[in-house]
Amino acid sequence: MASPMRSLLTNPARYFQSFRLFLANSTEHQSMQEFMENQLPAVIASIGNGKSAINILSVGGGAGEIDLLILSKVQARYPGVTINNDVIEPSAEQVSKYKERVAKTSNLQNVKFTWHEETAYEYESRMNAEKKSEKWDFIHMIQMLYYVKDVSATIRYFHSLLEKQAKLLVILVSGNSGWETLWKKYGSSFPLDDVCSYVSSADLKKILDSAGLKYQVHELPSHMDITSCFIEGNKDGELLLDFLTETCEFSKTAPPELKRQVMEELRKPECSEKRDGKVLFNNNLSVIVIEP
């Protein structure tokens, strides 16, 4: 009998609900913000040297929260320089939130925004069809490599668009996170479709090494409070479980034995730690900065 389990991405409304809950319950954005505040200035220190305009490409820009933080750091490093900020983002809802955020943000006078409502692959195909090959001073891909069909080909393509002093910055889950433990063990039991696959910094490093690319890695500690996942019937807990397994209604549709094993795994020290009566899932991230 076919499993009733289906990918969370088949239900976009529930996906965004679980994603927002994940952000509310995790230190993901705080960890990224700390990195942008403290370490990004060194990463972008030479991307705009001698340029009258800086071209930035955001691949999977989402609702723009982290993008605007990045732009503020580029503006601080290169005051008054024109910034062309192109955003690739397939979700109309996210693009609309991004535009709202830009409208409410002051001091963006020198930034020109262009939104492309398409996937990274659609963007690449369109550019190839139009025989265009724009070069960029800074490209960033934040938590989006899970949604491409071919990670290696995607990295190769965007890397080929870098200017001489440019950088390609990728943020994704760390090879020493709870995600790595959970997905390496149970990923094959989850109903992934072709728009979502599991990839961590460990996988990306192998890809970069085999391509002979130079890069630096920064590890960002982060956790997610998943205590509610262990309260039977708790709505938030069910949504977080959906997010962890990329499965729509995981607690209702997963075979009982799989559910039991996953719940047990989530409590293990390889996945989570217990602190002050809470279960905190290891959501560590890696920032990988790739040279041209």
mmCIF file of C-alpha atoms in Angstrom:
data_model
loop_
_atom_site.group_PDB
_atom_site.id
_atom_site.type_symbol
_atom_site.label_atom_id
_atom_site.label_comp_id
_atom_site.label_asym_id
_atom_site.label_seq_id
_atom_site.Cartn_x
_atom_site.Cartn_y
_atom_site.Cartn_z
ATOM 1 C CA MET A 1 0.000 0.000 0.000
ATOM 2 C CA ALA A 2 1.305 3.449 -0.902
ATOM 3 C CA SER A 3 2.171 5.600 2.088
ATOM 4 C CA PRO A 4 -0.220 8.506 2.769
ATOM 5 C CA MET A 5 2.833 10.628 3.643
ATOM 6 C CA ARG A 6 3.440 13.541 1.323
ATOM 7 C CA SER A 7 5.991 16.305 1.081
ATOM 8 C CA LEU A 8 5.336 19.457 3.107
ATOM 9 C CA LEU A 9 5.979 21.462 -0.051
ATOM 10 C CA THR A 10 2.778 20.075 -1.591
ATOM 11 C CA ASN A 11 0.937 22.338 0.882
ATOM 12 C CA PRO A 12 2.544 25.816 0.611
ATOM 13 C CA ALA A 13 0.265 27.401 3.245
ATOM 14 C CA ARG A 14 1.217 24.764 5.832
ATOM 15 C CA TYR A 15 4.878 24.977 4.772
ATOM 16 C CA PHE A 16 5.010 28.735 5.458
ATOM 17 C CA GLN A 17 3.108 28.264 8.724
ATOM 18 C CA SER A 18 5.647 25.664 9.902
ATOM 19 C CA PHE A 19 8.568 27.743 8.600
ATOM 20 C CA ARG A 20 7.422 30.837 10.534
ATOM 21 C CA LEU A 21 7.042 28.698 13.653
ATOM 22 C CA PHE A 22 10.543 27.288 13.091
ATOM 23 C CA LEU A 23 11.945 30.856 12.949
ATOM 24 C CA ALA A 24 10.008 31.819 16.097
ATOM 25 C CA ASN A 25 11.280 28.749 17.995
ATOM 26 C CA SER A 26 14.877 28.812 16.795
ATOM 27 C CA THR A 27 17.871 31.123 17.065
ATOM 28 C CA GLU A 28 18.425 30.804 13.288
ATOM 29 C CA HIS A 29 17.973 34.475 12.382
ATOM 30 C CA GLN A 30 19.804 35.685 15.509
ATOM 31 C CA SER A 31 22.800 33.493 14.582
ATOM 32 C CA MET A 32 22.796 34.838 11.020
ATOM 33 C CA GLN A 33 22.396 38.416 12.248
ATOM 34 C CA GLU A 34 25.404 38.039 14.560
ATOM 35 C CA PHE A 35 27.448 36.748 11.639
ATOM 36 C CA MET A 36 26.327 39.655 9.410
ATOM 37 C CA GLU A 37 27.179 42.174 12.143
ATOM 38 C CA ASN A 38 30.558 40.762 13.146
ATOM 39 C CA GLN A 39 32.011 38.792 10.242
ATOM 40 C CA LEU A 40 30.359 39.909 7.017
ATOM 41 C CA PRO A 41 32.292 43.236 6.878
ATOM 42 C CA ALA A 42 35.560 41.281 6.411
ATOM 43 C CA VAL A 43 33.964 39.071 3.721
ATOM 44 C CA ILE A 44 32.823 42.069 1.634
ATOM 45 C CA ALA A 45 35.903 44.201 2.342
ATOM 46 C CA SER A 46 37.155 44.164 -1.273
ATOM 47 C CA ILE A 47 34.118 43.271 -3.427
ATOM 48 C CA GLY A 48 33.520 46.879 -4.499
ATOM 49 C CA ASN A 49 37.054 48.248 -4.699
ATOM 50 C CA GLY A 50 37.276 50.905 -7.421
ATOM 51 C CA LYS A 51 33.687 50.328 -8.603
ATOM 52 C CA SER A 52 31.050 52.983 -9.179
ATOM 53 C CA ALA A 53 28.300 50.367 -8.774
ATOM 54 C CA ILE A 54 28.175 47.087 -6.868
ATOM 55 C CA ASN A 55 26.079 44.238 -8.255
ATOM 56 C CA ILE A 56 24.571 41.829 -5.724
ATOM 57 C CA LEU A 57 22.552 38.704 -6.530
ATOM 58 C CA SER A 58 20.351 37.157 -3.834
ATOM 59 C CA VAL A 59 19.404 33.580 -4.754
ATOM 60 C CA GLY A 60 16.315 32.573 -2.760
ATOM 61 C CA GLY A 61 15.951 35.934 -1.043
ATOM 62 C CA GLY A 62 12.778 34.979 0.818
ATOM 63 C CA ALA A 63 11.071 37.888 2.567
ATOM 64 C CA GLY A 64 14.263 39.954 2.512
ATOM 65 C CA GLU A 65 15.014 40.232 6.228
ATOM 66 C CA ILE A 66 18.597 38.964 5.994
ATOM 67 C CA ASP A 67 19.072 40.574 2.538
ATOM 68 C CA LEU A 68 18.449 44.055 3.952
ATOM 69 C CA LEU A 69 20.945 43.415 6.747
ATOM 70 C CA ILE A 70 23.538 42.409 4.126
ATOM 71 C CA LEU A 71 22.781 45.560 2.109
ATOM 72 C CA SER A 72 23.250 47.764 5.183
ATOM 73 C CA LYS A 73 26.744 46.278 5.664
ATOM 74 C CA VAL A 74 27.649 46.838 1.996
ATOM 75 C CA GLN A 75 26.388 50.437 2.262
ATOM 76 C CA ALA A 76 28.481 50.991 5.395
ATOM 77 C CA ARG A 77 31.598 49.669 3.648
ATOM 78 C CA TYR A 78 30.978 51.592 0.388
ATOM 79 C CA PRO A 79 29.035 54.730 1.346
ATOM 80 C CA GLY A 80 27.170 56.413 -1.496
ATOM 81 C CA VAL A 81 28.023 53.754 -4.093
ATOM 82 C CA THR A 82 25.091 52.567 -6.243
ATOM 83 C CA ILE A 83 24.019 49.014 -5.435
ATOM 84 C CA ASN A 84 22.083 46.892 -7.932
ATOM 85 C CA ASN A 85 20.366 44.197 -5.881
ATOM 86 C CA ASP A 86 18.716 41.427 -7.937
ATOM 87 C CA VAL A 87 16.583 38.881 -6.106
ATOM 88 C CA ILE A 88 15.637 35.398 -7.327
ATOM 89 C CA GLU A 89 12.650 34.103 -5.321
ATOM 90 C CA PRO A 90 9.949 31.751 -6.662
ATOM 91 C CA SER A 91 7.302 32.467 -3.992
ATOM 92 C CA ALA A 92 4.957 35.355 -4.881
ATOM 93 C CA GLU A 93 4.031 35.651 -1.194
ATOM 94 C CA GLN A 94 7.676 36.044 -0.152
ATOM 95 C CA VAL A 95 8.402 38.570 -2.952
ATOM 96 C CA SER A 96 5.426 40.641 -1.829
ATOM 97 C CA LYS A 97 6.658 40.593 1.809
ATOM 98 C CA TYR A 98 10.151 41.562 0.601
ATOM 99 C CA LYS A 99 8.717 44.571 -1.298
ATOM 100 C CA GLU A 100 6.721 45.631 1.777
ATOM 101 C CA ARG A 101 9.874 45.429 3.878
ATOM 102 C CA VAL A 102 11.823 47.567 1.378
ATOM 103 C CA ALA A 103 9.009 50.163 1.357
ATOM 104 C CA LYS A 104 9.275 50.491 5.150
ATOM 105 C CA THR A 105 13.084 50.740 5.243
ATOM 106 C CA SER A 106 14.814 54.112 5.068
ATOM 107 C CA ASN A 107 18.258 54.857 3.519
ATOM 108 C CA LEU A 108 17.856 52.567 0.524
ATOM 109 C CA GLN A 109 18.037 55.495 -1.931
ATOM 110 C CA ASN A 110 21.214 54.183 -3.560
ATOM 111 C CA VAL A 111 19.870 50.611 -3.896
ATOM 112 C CA LYS A 112 18.052 49.526 -7.040
ATOM 113 C CA PHE A 113 15.941 46.373 -6.544
ATOM 114 C CA THR A 114 14.973 43.914 -9.276
ATOM 115 C CA TRP A 115 12.875 40.868 -8.377
ATOM 116 C CA HIS A 116 12.784 37.700 -10.485
ATOM 117 C CA GLU A 117 9.843 35.530 -9.446
ATOM 118 C CA GLU A 118 11.423 32.227 -10.463
ATOM 119 C CA THR A 119 13.583 29.397 -9.160
ATOM 120 C CA ALA A 120 17.379 29.404 -9.441
ATOM 121 C CA TYR A 121 17.090 26.827 -12.216
ATOM 122 C CA GLU A 122 14.496 28.897 -14.119
ATOM 123 C CA TYR A 123 16.746 31.937 -13.809
ATOM 124 C CA GLU A 124 19.734 29.992 -15.152
ATOM 125 C CA SER A 125 17.678 28.549 -18.047
ATOM 126 C CA ARG A 126 16.315 31.995 -18.962
ATOM 127 C CA MET A 127 19.762 33.605 -18.885
ATOM 128 C CA ASN A 128 21.150 30.821 -21.081
ATOM 129 C CA ALA A 129 18.222 31.132 -23.507
ATOM 130 C CA GLU A 130 18.729 34.909 -23.693
ATOM 131 C CA LYS A 131 22.496 34.295 -23.995
ATOM 132 C CA LYS A 132 23.064 36.637 -21.047
ATOM 133 C CA SER A 133 25.849 36.237 -18.571
ATOM 134 C CA GLU A 134 25.798 39.067 -16.063
ATOM 135 C CA LYS A 135 28.691 39.222 -13.618
ATOM 136 C CA TRP A 136 28.197 39.866 -9.911
ATOM 137 C CA ASP A 137 30.334 41.302 -7.106
ATOM 138 C CA PHE A 138 28.545 39.373 -4.388
ATOM 139 C CA ILE A 139 26.165 36.403 -4.645
ATOM 140 C CA HIS A 140 24.479 34.865 -1.627
ATOM 141 C CA MET A 141 22.378 31.721 -1.208
ATOM 142 C CA ILE A 142 20.881 31.512 2.242
ATOM 143 C CA GLN A 143 19.146 28.269 3.258
ATOM 144 C CA MET A 144 18.041 27.537 -0.330
ATOM 145 C CA LEU A 145 20.251 24.734 -1.649
ATOM 146 C CA TYR A 146 17.724 22.146 -0.384
ATOM 147 C CA TYR A 147 15.369 23.289 -3.137
ATOM 148 C CA VAL A 148 17.538 22.774 -6.208
ATOM 149 C CA LYS A 149 17.652 19.572 -8.246
ATOM 150 C CA ASP A 150 21.419 19.529 -8.742
ATOM 151 C CA VAL A 151 23.458 21.256 -6.024
ATOM 152 C CA SER A 152 26.774 20.801 -7.804
ATOM 153 C CA ALA A 153 25.511 22.247 -11.113
ATOM 154 C CA THR A 154 23.815 25.168 -9.318
ATOM 155 C CA ILE A 155 27.006 26.071 -7.451
ATOM 156 C CA ARG A 156 29.061 25.782 -10.657
ATOM 157 C CA TYR A 157 26.685 28.044 -12.586
ATOM 158 C CA PHE A 158 26.496 30.846 -9.990
ATOM 159 C CA HIS A 159 30.225 30.592 -9.277
ATOM 160 C CA SER A 160 30.830 31.213 -13.002
ATOM 161 C CA LEU A 161 29.056 34.585 -12.647
ATOM 162 C CA LEU A 162 31.528 35.989 -10.090
ATOM 163 C CA GLU A 163 33.678 39.034 -10.817
ATOM 164 C CA LYS A 164 37.410 38.847 -9.997
ATOM 165 C CA GLN A 165 37.141 40.200 -6.422
ATOM 166 C CA ALA A 166 33.686 38.779 -5.777
ATOM 167 C CA LYS A 167 32.484 36.262 -3.204
ATOM 168 C CA LEU A 168 29.782 33.587 -3.224
ATOM 169 C CA LEU A 169 28.319 33.151 0.257
ATOM 170 C CA VAL A 170 26.263 30.046 1.110
ATOM 171 C CA ILE A 171 24.465 29.378 4.400
ATOM 172 C CA LEU A 172 23.053 25.919 5.096
ATOM 173 C CA VAL A 173 22.749 23.423 7.946
ATOM 174 C CA SER A 174 26.027 22.272 9.415
ATOM 175 C CA GLY A 175 27.422 18.775 8.994
ATOM 176 C CA ASN A 176 27.492 18.599 12.807
ATOM 177 C CA SER A 177 23.833 19.561 13.322
ATOM 178 C CA GLY A 178 20.862 17.495 14.450
ATOM 179 C CA TRP A 179 19.568 17.773 10.882
ATOM 180 C CA GLU A 180 22.562 15.768 9.669
ATOM 181 C CA THR A 181 21.920 12.990 12.199
ATOM 182 C CA LEU A 182 18.153 12.857 11.594
ATOM 183 C CA TRP A 183 18.270 13.023 7.811
ATOM 184 C CA LYS A 184 21.203 10.698 7.227
ATOM 185 C CA LYS A 185 19.283 8.081 9.227
ATOM 186 C CA TYR A 186 15.657 8.665 8.186
ATOM 187 C CA GLY A 187 15.743 10.881 5.085
ATOM 188 C CA SER A 188 15.028 7.929 2.802
ATOM 189 C CA SER A 189 11.777 7.268 4.748
ATOM 190 C CA PHE A 190 10.503 10.845 4.321
ATOM 191 C CA PRO A 191 8.425 11.695 1.230
ATOM 192 C CA LEU A 192 10.864 14.038 -0.479
ATOM 193 C CA ASP A 193 9.809 15.076 -3.931
ATOM 194 C CA ASP A 194 12.139 16.345 -6.627
ATOM 195 C CA VAL A 195 11.919 19.933 -5.382
ATOM 196 C CA CYS A 196 13.505 19.220 -2.041
ATOM 197 C CA SER A 197 16.576 17.264 -1.023
ATOM 198 C CA TYR A 198 18.758 17.118 2.044
ATOM 199 C CA VAL A 199 22.180 18.749 1.818
ATOM 200 C CA SER A 200 24.515 19.943 4.587
ATOM 201 C CA SER A 201 27.844 21.755 4.756
ATOM 202 C CA ALA A 202 29.565 18.337 4.798
ATOM 203 C CA ASP A 203 28.088 17.559 1.355
ATOM 204 C CA LEU A 204 28.875 21.026 0.007
ATOM 205 C CA LYS A 205 32.519 20.838 1.121
ATOM 206 C CA LYS A 206 32.916 17.571 -0.832
ATOM 207 C CA ILE A 207 31.450 19.253 -3.938
ATOM 208 C CA LEU A 208 33.765 22.277 -3.590
ATOM 209 C CA ASP A 209 36.820 20.101 -2.948
ATOM 210 C CA SER A 210 36.172 17.957 -5.997
ATOM 211 C CA ALA A 211 35.710 21.123 -8.109
ATOM 212 C CA GLY A 212 38.993 22.489 -6.738
ATOM 213 C CA LEU A 213 37.351 25.681 -5.433
ATOM 214 C CA LYS A 214 38.797 27.725 -2.569
ATOM 215 C CA TYR A 215 36.533 28.548 0.362
ATOM 216 C CA GLN A 216 36.366 29.407 4.067
ATOM 217 C CA VAL A 217 33.900 27.958 6.574
ATOM 218 C CA HIS A 218 32.381 29.732 9.580
ATOM 219 C CA GLU A 219 30.296 27.659 12.011
ATOM 220 C CA LEU A 220 27.253 29.325 13.600
ATOM 221 C CA PRO A 221 25.777 27.763 16.753
ATOM 222 C CA SER A 222 21.965 27.685 16.715
ATOM 223 C CA HIS A 223 19.178 25.692 18.342
ATOM 224 C CA MET A 224 15.429 25.172 18.059
ATOM 225 C CA ASP A 225 13.065 24.547 20.961
ATOM 226 C CA ILE A 226 11.166 21.363 20.007
ATOM 227 C CA THR A 227 9.679 20.651 23.457
ATOM 228 C CA SER A 228 6.138 20.975 22.042
ATOM 229 C CA CYS A 229 6.815 18.100 19.606
ATOM 230 C CA PHE A 230 6.592 15.682 22.539
ATOM 231 C CA ILE A 231 3.171 16.910 23.701
ATOM 232 C CA GLU A 232 0.590 14.677 22.021
ATOM 233 C CA GLY A 233 -1.884 16.699 19.947
ATOM 234 C CA ASN A 234 -0.011 20.010 20.358
ATOM 235 C CA LYS A 235 -0.602 22.031 17.155
ATOM 236 C CA ASP A 236 2.758 23.851 17.261
ATOM 237 C CA GLY A 237 4.557 20.589 17.969
ATOM 238 C CA GLU A 238 2.892 18.968 14.958
ATOM 239 C CA LEU A 239 3.912 21.850 12.693
ATOM 240 C CA LEU A 240 7.517 21.714 13.915
ATOM 241 C CA LEU A 241 7.575 17.947 13.281
ATOM 242 C CA ASP A 242 6.336 18.651 9.757
ATOM 243 C CA PHE A 243 9.224 21.079 9.288
ATOM 244 C CA LEU A 244 11.826 18.680 10.720
ATOM 245 C CA THR A 245 10.716 15.846 8.439
ATOM 246 C CA GLU A 246 9.544 17.977 5.453
ATOM 247 C CA THR A 247 6.330 15.923 5.698
ATOM 248 C CA CYS A 248 2.786 17.292 5.645
ATOM 249 C CA GLU A 249 0.938 16.160 8.831
ATOM 250 C CA PHE A 250 3.821 13.843 9.797
ATOM 251 C CA SER A 251 2.341 12.866 13.158
ATOM 252 C CA LYS A 252 -0.933 11.792 11.523
ATOM 253 C CA THR A 253 0.372 10.115 8.337
ATOM 254 C CA ALA A 254 3.700 8.505 9.293
ATOM 255 C CA PRO A 255 3.673 4.745 9.989
ATOM 256 C CA PRO A 256 3.600 4.320 13.801
ATOM 257 C CA GLU A 257 7.008 2.610 13.906
ATOM 258 C CA LEU A 258 8.691 5.398 11.887
ATOM 259 C CA LYS A 259 7.076 8.033 14.098
ATOM 260 C CA ARG A 260 8.265 6.214 17.241
ATOM 261 C CA GLN A 261 11.842 5.973 15.915
ATOM 262 C CA VAL A 262 11.952 9.621 14.813
ATOM 263 C CA MET A 263 10.609 10.853 18.172
ATOM 264 C CA GLU A 264 13.208 8.709 19.955
ATOM 265 C CA GLU A 265 15.992 9.994 17.662
ATOM 266 C CA LEU A 266 15.006 13.627 18.297
ATOM 267 C CA ARG A 267 15.623 13.144 22.033
ATOM 268 C CA LYS A 268 19.106 11.667 21.590
ATOM 269 C CA PRO A 269 22.182 13.824 22.338
ATOM 270 C CA GLU A 270 23.253 13.562 18.671
ATOM 271 C CA CYS A 271 20.130 15.581 17.782
ATOM 272 C CA SER A 272 19.177 17.617 20.829
ATOM 273 C CA GLU A 273 20.165 18.624 24.328
ATOM 274 C CA LYS A 274 17.936 18.935 27.358
ATOM 275 C CA ARG A 275 18.218 22.290 29.118
ATOM 276 C CA ASP A 276 15.944 23.833 31.791
ATOM 277 C CA GLY A 277 13.244 21.245 31.071
ATOM 278 C CA LYS A 278 13.313 22.005 27.341
ATOM 279 C CA VAL A 279 14.408 19.874 24.399
ATOM 280 C CA LEU A 280 16.681 22.009 22.189
ATOM 281 C CA PHE A 281 17.362 20.619 18.725
ATOM 282 C CA ASN A 282 20.849 21.268 17.305
ATOM 283 C CA ASN A 283 20.188 23.711 14.447
ATOM 284 C CA ASN A 284 23.853 24.658 13.855
ATOM 285 C CA LEU A 285 24.558 26.405 10.552
ATOM 286 C CA SER A 286 27.630 26.770 8.356
ATOM 287 C CA VAL A 287 28.537 29.832 6.343
ATOM 288 C CA ILE A 288 30.725 28.920 3.383
ATOM 289 C CA VAL A 289 32.419 31.771 1.545
ATOM 290 C CA ILE A 290 33.631 30.694 -1.912
ATOM 291 C CA GLU A 291 36.353 32.556 -3.790
ATOM 292 C CA PRO A 292 36.054 33.362 -7.549
#
